[in-house]
Short mmCIF file of C-alpha atoms in Angstrom, two decimals:
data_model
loop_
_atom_site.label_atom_id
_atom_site.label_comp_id
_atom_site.label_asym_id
_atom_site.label_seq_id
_atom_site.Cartn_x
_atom_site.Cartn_y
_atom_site.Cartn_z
CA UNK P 1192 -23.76 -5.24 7.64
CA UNK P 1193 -25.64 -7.29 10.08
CA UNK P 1194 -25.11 -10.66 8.33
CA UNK P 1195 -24.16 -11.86 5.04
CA UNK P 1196 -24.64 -14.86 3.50
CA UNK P 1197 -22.86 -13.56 0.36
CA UNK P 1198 -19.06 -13.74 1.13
CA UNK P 1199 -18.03 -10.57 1.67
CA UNK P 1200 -14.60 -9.76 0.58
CA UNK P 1201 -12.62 -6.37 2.80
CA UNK P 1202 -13.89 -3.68 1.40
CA UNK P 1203 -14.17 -2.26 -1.75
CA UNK P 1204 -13.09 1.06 -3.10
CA UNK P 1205 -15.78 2.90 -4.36
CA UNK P 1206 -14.45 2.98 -8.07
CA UNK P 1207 -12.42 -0.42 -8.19
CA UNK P 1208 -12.10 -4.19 -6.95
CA UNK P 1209 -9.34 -2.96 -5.01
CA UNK P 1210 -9.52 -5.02 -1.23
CA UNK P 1211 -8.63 -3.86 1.64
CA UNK P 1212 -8.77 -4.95 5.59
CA UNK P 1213 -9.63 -1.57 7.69
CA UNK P 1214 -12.43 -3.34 9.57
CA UNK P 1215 -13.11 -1.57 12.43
CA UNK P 1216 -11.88 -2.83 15.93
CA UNK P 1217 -13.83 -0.86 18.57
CA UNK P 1218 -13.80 -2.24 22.05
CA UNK P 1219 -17.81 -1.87 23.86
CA UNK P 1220 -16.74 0.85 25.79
CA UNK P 1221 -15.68 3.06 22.74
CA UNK P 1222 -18.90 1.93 21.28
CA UNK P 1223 -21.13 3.13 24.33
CA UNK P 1224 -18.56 6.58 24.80
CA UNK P 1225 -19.75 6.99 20.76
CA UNK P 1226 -23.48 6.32 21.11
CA UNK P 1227 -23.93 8.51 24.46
CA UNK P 1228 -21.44 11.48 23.25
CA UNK P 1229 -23.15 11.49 19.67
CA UNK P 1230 -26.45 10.56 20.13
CA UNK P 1231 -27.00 11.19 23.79
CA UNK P 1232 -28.29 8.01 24.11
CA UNK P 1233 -27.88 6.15 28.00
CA UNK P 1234 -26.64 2.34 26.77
CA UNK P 1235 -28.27 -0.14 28.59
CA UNK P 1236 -27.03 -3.03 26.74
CA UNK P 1237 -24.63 -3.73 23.72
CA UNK P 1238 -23.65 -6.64 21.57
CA UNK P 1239 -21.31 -7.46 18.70
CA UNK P 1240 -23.69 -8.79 15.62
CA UNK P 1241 -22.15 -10.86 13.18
CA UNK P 1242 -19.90 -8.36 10.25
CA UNK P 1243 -17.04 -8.86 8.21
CA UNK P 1244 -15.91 -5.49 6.62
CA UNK P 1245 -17.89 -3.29 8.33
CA UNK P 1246 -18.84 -3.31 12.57
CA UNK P 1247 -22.08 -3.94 14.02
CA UNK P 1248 -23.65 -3.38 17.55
CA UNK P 1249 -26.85 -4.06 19.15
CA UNK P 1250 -27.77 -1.01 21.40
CA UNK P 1251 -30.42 -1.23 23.55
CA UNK P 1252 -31.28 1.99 25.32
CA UNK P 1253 -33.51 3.73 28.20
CA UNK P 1254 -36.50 5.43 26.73
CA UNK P 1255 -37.61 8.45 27.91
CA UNK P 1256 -40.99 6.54 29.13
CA UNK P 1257 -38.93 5.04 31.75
CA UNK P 1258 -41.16 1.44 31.73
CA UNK P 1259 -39.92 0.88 27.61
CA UNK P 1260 -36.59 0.96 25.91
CA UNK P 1261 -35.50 1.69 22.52
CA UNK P 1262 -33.39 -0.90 20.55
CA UNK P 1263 -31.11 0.04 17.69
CA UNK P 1264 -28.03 -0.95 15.18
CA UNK P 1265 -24.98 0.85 15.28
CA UNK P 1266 -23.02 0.86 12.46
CA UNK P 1267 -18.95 1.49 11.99
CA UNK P 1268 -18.05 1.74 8.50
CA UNK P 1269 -14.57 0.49 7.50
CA UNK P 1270 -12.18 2.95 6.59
CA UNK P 1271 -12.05 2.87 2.82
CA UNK P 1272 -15.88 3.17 2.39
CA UNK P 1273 -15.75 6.00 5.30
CA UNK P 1274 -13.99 7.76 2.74
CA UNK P 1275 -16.99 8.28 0.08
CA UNK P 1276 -19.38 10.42 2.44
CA UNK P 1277 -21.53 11.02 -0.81
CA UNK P 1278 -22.19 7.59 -1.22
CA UNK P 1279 -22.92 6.98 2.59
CA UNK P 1280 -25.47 9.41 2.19
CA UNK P 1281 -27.28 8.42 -0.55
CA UNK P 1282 -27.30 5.19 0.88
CA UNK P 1283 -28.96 6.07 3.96
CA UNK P 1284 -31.39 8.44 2.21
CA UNK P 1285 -32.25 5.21 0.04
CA UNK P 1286 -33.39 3.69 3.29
CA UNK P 1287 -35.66 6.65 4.52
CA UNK P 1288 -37.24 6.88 1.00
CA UNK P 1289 -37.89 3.09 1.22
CA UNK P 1290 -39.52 3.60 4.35
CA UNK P 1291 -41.59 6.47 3.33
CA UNK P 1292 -42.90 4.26 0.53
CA UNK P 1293 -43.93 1.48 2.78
CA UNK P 1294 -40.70 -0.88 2.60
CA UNK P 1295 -39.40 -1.99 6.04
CA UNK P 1296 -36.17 -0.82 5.94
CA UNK P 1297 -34.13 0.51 8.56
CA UNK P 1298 -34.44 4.74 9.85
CA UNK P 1299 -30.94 6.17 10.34
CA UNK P 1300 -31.03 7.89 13.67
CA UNK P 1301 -29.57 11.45 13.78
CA UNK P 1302 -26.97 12.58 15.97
CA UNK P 1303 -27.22 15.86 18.68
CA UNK P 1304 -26.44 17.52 15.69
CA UNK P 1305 -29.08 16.76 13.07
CA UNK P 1306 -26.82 14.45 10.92
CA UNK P 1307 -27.46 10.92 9.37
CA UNK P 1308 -23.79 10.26 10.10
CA UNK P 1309 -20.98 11.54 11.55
CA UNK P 1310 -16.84 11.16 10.40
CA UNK P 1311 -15.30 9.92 13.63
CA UNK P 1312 -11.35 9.76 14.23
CA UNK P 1313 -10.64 6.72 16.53
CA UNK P 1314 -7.87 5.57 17.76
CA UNK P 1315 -6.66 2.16 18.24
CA UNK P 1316 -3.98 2.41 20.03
CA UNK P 1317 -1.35 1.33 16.95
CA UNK P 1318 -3.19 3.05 14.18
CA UNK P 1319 -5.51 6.38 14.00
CA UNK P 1320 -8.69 5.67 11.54
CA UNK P 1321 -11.42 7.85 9.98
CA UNK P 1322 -14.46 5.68 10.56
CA UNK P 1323 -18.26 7.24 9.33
CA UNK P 1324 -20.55 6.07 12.37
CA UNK P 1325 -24.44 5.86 11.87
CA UNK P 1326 -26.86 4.36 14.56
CA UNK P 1327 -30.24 2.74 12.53
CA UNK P 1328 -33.27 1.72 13.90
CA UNK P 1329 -33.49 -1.92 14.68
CA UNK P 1330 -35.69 -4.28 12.78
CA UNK P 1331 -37.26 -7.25 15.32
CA UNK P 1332 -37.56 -10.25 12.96
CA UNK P 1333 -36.83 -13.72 11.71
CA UNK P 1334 -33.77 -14.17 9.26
CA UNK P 1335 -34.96 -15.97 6.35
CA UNK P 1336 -31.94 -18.10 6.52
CA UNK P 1337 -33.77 -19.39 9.58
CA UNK P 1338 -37.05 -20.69 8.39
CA UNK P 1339 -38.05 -23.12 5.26
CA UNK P 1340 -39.12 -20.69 2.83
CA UNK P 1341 -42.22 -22.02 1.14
CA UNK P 1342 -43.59 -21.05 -2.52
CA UNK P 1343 -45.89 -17.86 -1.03
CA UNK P 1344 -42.18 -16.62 1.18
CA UNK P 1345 -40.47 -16.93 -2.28
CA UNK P 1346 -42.89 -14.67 -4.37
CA UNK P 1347 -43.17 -12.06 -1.80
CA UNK P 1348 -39.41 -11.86 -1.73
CA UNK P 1349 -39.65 -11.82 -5.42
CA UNK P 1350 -41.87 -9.19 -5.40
CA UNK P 1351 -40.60 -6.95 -2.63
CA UNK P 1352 -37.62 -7.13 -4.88
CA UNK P 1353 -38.84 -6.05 -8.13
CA UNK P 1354 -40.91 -3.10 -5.77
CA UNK P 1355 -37.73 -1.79 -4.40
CA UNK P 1356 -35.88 -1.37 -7.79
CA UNK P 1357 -39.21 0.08 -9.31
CA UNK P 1358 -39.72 2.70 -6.81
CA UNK P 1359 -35.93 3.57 -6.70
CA UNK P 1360 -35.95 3.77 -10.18
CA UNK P 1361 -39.14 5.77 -10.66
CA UNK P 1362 -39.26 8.22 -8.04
CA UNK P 1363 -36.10 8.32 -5.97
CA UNK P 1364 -34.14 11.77 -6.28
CA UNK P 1365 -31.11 12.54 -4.24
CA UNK P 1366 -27.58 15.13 -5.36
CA UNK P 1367 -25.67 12.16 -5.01
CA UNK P 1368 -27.18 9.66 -7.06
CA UNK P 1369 -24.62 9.50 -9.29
CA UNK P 1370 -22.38 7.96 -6.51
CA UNK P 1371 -24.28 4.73 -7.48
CA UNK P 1372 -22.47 4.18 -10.90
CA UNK P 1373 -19.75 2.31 -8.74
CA UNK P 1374 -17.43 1.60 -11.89
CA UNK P 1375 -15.50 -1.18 -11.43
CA UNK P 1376 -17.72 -2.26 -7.81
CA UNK P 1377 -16.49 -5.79 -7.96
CA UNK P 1378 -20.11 -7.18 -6.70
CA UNK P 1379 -22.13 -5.59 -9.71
CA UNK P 1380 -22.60 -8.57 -12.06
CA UNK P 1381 -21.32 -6.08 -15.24
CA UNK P 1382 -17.97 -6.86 -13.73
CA UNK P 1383 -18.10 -10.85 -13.67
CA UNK P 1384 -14.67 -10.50 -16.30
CA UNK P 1385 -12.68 -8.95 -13.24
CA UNK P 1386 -13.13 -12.51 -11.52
CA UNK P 1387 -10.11 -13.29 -14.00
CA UNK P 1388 -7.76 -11.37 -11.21
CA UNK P 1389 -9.16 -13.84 -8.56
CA UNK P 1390 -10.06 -17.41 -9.92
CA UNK P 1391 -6.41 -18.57 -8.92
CA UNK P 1392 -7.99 -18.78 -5.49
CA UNK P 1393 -9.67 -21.75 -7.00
CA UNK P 1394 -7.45 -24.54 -6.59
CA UNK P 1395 -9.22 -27.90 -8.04
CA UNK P 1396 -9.43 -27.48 -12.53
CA UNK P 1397 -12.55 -28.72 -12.48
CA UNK P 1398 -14.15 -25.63 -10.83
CA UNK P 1399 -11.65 -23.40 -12.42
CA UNK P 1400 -13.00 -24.37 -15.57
CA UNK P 1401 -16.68 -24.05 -15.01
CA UNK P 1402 -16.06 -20.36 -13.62
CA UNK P 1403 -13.97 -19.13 -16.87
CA UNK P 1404 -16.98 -20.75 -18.89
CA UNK P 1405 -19.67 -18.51 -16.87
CA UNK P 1406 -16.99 -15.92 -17.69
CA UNK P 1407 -16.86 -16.43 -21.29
CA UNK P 1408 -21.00 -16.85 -21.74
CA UNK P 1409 -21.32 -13.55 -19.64
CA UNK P 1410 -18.67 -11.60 -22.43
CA UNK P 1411 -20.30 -13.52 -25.08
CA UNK P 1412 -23.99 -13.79 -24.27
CA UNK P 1413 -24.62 -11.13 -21.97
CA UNK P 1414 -22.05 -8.19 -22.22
CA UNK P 1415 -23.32 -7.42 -26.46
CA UNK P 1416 -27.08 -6.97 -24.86
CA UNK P 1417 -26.80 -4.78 -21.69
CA UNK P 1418 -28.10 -2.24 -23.81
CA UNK P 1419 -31.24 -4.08 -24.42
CA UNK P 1420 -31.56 -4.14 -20.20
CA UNK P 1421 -33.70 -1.55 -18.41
CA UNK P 1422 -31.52 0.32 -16.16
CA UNK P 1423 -32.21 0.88 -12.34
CA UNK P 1424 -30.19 1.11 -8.64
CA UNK P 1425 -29.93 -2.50 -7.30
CA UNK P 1426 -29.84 -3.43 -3.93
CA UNK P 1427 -27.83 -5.83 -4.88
CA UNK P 1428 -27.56 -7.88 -1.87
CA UNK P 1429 -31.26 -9.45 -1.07
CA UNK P 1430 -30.15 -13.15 0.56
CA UNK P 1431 -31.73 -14.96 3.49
CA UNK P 1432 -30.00 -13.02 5.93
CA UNK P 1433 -30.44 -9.53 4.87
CA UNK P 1434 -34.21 -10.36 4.92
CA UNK P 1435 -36.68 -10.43 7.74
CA UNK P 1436 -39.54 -12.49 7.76
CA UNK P 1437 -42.24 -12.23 10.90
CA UNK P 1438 -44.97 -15.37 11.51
CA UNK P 1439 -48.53 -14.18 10.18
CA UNK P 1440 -50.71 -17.66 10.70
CA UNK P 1441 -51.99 -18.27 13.89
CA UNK P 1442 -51.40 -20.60 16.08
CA UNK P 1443 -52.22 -24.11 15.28
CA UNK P 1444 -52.19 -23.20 11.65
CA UNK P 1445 -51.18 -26.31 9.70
CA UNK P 1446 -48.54 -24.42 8.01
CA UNK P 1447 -47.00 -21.54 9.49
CA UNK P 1448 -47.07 -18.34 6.96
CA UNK P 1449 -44.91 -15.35 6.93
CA UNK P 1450 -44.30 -12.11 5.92
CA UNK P 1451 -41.73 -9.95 4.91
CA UNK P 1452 -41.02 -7.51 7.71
CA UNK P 1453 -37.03 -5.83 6.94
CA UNK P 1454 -34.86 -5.38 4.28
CA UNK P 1455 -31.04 -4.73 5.84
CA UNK P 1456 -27.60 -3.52 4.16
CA UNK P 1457 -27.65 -1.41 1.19
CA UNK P 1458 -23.87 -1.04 1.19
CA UNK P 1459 -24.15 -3.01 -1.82
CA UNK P 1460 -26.38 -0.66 -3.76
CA UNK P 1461 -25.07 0.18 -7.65
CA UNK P 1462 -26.37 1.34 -11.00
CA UNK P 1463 -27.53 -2.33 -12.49
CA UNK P 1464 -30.36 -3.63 -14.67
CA UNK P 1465 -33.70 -5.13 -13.26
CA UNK P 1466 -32.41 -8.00 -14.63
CA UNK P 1467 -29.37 -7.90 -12.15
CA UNK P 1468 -31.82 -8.05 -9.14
CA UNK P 1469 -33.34 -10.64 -9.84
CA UNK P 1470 -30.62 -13.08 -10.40
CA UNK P 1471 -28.67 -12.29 -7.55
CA UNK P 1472 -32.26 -12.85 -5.27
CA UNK P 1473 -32.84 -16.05 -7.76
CA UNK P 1474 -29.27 -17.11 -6.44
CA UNK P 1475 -29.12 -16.45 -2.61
CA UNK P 1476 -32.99 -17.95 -2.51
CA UNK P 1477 -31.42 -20.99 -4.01
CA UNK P 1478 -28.88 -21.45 -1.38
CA UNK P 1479 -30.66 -22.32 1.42
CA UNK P 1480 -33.82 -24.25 -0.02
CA UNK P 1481 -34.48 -28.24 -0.12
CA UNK P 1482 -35.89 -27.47 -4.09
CA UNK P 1483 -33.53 -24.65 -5.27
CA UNK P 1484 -34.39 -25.41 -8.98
CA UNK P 1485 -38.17 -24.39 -8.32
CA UNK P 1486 -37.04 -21.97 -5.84
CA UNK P 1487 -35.68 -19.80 -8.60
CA UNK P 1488 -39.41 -20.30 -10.45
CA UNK P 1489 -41.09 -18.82 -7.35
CA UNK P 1490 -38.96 -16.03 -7.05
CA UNK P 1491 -39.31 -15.12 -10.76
CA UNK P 1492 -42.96 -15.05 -10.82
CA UNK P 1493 -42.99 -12.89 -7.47
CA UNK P 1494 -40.71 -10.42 -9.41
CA UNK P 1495 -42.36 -10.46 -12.59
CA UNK P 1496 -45.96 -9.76 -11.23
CA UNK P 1497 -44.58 -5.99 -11.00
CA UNK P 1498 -42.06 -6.10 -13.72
CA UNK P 1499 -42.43 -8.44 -16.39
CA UNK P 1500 -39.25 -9.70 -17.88
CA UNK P 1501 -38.36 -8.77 -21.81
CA UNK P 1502 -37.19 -11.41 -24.28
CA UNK P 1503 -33.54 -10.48 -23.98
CA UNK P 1504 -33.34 -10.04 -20.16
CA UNK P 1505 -35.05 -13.47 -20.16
CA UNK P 1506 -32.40 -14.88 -21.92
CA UNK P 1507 -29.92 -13.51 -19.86
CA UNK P 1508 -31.46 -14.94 -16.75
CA UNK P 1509 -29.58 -18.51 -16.71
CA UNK P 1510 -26.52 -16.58 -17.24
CA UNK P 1511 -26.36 -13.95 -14.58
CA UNK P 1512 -27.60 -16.85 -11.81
CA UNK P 1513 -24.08 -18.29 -12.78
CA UNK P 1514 -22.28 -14.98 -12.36
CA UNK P 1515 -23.29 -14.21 -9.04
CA UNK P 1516 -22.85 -18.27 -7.83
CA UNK P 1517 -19.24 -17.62 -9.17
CA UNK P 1518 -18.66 -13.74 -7.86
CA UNK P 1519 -19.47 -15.17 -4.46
CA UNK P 1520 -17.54 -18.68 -4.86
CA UNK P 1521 -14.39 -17.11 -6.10
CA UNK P 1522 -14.16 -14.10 -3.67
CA UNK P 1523 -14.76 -16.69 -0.80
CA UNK P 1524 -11.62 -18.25 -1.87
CA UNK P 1525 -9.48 -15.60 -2.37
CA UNK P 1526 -10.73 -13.50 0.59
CA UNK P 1527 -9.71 -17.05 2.92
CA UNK P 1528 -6.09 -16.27 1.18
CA UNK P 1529 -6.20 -13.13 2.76
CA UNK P 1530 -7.85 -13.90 6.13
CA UNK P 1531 -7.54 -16.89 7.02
CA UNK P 1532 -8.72 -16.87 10.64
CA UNK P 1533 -12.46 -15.51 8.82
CA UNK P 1534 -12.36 -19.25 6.83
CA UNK P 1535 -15.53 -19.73 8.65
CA UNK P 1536 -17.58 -17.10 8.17
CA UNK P 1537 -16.48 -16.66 4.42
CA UNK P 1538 -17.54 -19.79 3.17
CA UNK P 1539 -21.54 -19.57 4.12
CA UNK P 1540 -22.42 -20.05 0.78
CA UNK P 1541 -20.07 -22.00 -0.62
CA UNK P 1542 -21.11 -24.79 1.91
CA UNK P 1543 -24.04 -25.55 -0.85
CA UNK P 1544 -22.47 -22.41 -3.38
CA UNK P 1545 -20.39 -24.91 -5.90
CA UNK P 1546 -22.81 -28.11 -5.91
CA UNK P 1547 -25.96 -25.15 -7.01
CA UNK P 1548 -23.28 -24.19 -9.84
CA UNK P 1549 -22.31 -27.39 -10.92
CA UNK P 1550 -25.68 -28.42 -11.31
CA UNK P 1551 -26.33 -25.61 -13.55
CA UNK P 1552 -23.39 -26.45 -15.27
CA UNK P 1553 -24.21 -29.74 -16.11
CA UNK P 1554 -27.92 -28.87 -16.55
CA UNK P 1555 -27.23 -26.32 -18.76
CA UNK P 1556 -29.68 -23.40 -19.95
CA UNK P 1557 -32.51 -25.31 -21.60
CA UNK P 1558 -33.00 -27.43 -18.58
CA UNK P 1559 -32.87 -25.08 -16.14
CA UNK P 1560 -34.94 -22.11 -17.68
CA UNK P 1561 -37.50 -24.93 -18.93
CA UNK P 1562 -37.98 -25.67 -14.55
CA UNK P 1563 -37.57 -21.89 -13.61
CA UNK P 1564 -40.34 -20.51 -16.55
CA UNK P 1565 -42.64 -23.47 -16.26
CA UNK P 1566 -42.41 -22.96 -11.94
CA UNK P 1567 -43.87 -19.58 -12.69
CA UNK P 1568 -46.34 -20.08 -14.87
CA UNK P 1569 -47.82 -22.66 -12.63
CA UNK P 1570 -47.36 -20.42 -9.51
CA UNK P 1571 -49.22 -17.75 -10.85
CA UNK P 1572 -51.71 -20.56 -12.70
CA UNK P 1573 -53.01 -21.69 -9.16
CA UNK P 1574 -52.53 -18.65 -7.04
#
């Protein structure tokens, strides 16, 4: 993953909420004896990008017009994910489709053999691993994480998510699709009741007890209904650093517009509900913005100008915000336990995470979906 503003725990199995810490470790040489054996690619320059469970490199490289070069990320998969091929695959397929279909996603890159990716034994001196290796186009662009996202920036994201679920759901065909039902995947928001294993992590009562309420309204309020949800494959990982923006307005321009211009990491992808998406985008949009109640509004009338929300999934909206504040929150804290020396990194969101869900909290559902609805409606009144 290039960056995540989510807190990543180690990796998941593909099947459970099992962790484990099987990052890769590769020194720049290996790296650049990888890329030129594999993809016989001359590295001209390499550097580490941010990652927790997986490994990242920028690779710049000589083109074969000898005045250009060719940039690109390469990716190391951890070793428990490197074990589901299938889903590796599909993943990476997901990308190309996207692509195809006008979404700026990343193009895997195949190897001197004609594959997306390729199973790689490396050794590390103390310990032998079985790491999947893919090199992906890079995508030039501004994290969103790194401008102030205005009203327009928030649609369009809300939007570009509700596109991407749409056309995954309508027209994407793969063998392996199935390798998106993730079972018990511990990021999909159907399995907020596993945060019971984790929310010792959570030292002070007062937070323990807000996150075993959003439990409790999830089993009571949401759980009876997924039925009522229209199914789809989420992305499930759209925050302000897995999005690219580039400037549009020129310069001088009073305000400085932008445009989406990449979507990054689908190692999150799983069998959800539209109504999945757009919470977790609702949530990681909040994070970063100086009006994060309104924020939400904005995002929700960008998604529902291509798929309009039904009563129940409406309902659930207030809800599954809370989940994913709390998935993220609560993993933080217990991945810390684990890896302490990642403290850092792992709490991005919960910098701004736990005062966002204690506001909900006290706001409660009324409130808030009274701000988020009304937001909308005026959005879409003026624009």
């Amino acid at each position: 993953m290039q960056f995540e503003c989510k807190v990543n725990m180690a990796s998941q199995n593909k099947h459970s909420d099992v962790l484990n810490n099987n990052k890769p470790a590769l020194r720049e040489e290996q790296a650049v004896q990888l890329i030129e054996s594999l993809y016989g690619l001359k590295v001209s320059n390499i550097k580490a990008l941010p990652s927790y469970d997986d490994q990242n490199f920028y690779i710049k490289s000589c083109c074969k017009d000898p005045s250009g070069c060719c940039e690109y990320v390469m990716k190391i998969t951890n070793s428990e994910d490197s074990r589901y091929g299938e889903l590796l695959e599909a993943q990476t397929c997901v990308m190309v489709f996207l692509c195809n279909n006008g979404v700026p996603a990343q193009k895997p890159v195949c190897t001197i053999n004609g594959q997306n990716l390729s199973l790689e034994t490396i050794d590390y001196g103390s310990t032998i691993e079985e790491q999947a290796v893919r090199l992906l186009t890079y995508l030039p662009g501004t994290p969103l994480a790194k401008i102030v996202a205005t009203p327009e920036m928030l649609f369009d994201v809300g939007k570009m998510a509700a596109n991407i679920d749409k056309m995954l759901a309508e027209n994407f065909q793969h063998p392996n699709k199935t390798c998106f039902e993730r079972g018990q995947f511990i990021w999909n928001l159907s399995n907020t009741p596993l945060l019971q294993k984790y929310v010792h992590a959570v030292k002070e009562e007062e937070l323990q007890n807000i996150i075993e309420g959003v439990i409790t309204q999830y089993e009571t309020f949401v759980l009876p209904n997924l039925s009522c949800f229209r199914k789809c494959i989420n992305h499930g990982d759209l925050n302000d650093h897995n999005i690219l923006v580039e400037k549009t307005s020129s310069p001088g321009s009073i305000q400085e517009q932008y445009k989406v211009s990449g979507i990054l990491d689908f190692s999150d992808m799983s069998y959800g509900y539209y109504i999945f998406e757009l919470a977790i985008t609702i949530m990681y949009m909040m994070i970063e913005s100086n009006d994060p109640l309104h924020a939400g509004g904005y995002v929700l009338a960008g998604f529902e100008s291509v798929i309009p929300l039904t009563a129940e999934e409406k309902d659930a909206l207030f809800f599954l915000v809370n989940c994913r504040f709390s998935q993220s929150l609560v993993m933080a804290r217990y991945s810390v336990l684990l890896c302490p020396e990642n403290e850092e990194y792992l709490m991005i969101t919960a910098k701004t995470g736990w005062k966002h869900l204690k506001t909900l909290h006290n706001m409660g559902k009324e409130a808030v979906e009274k701000i988020w609805f009304e937001t909308a409606d005026s959005y879409v009144a003026n624009h």
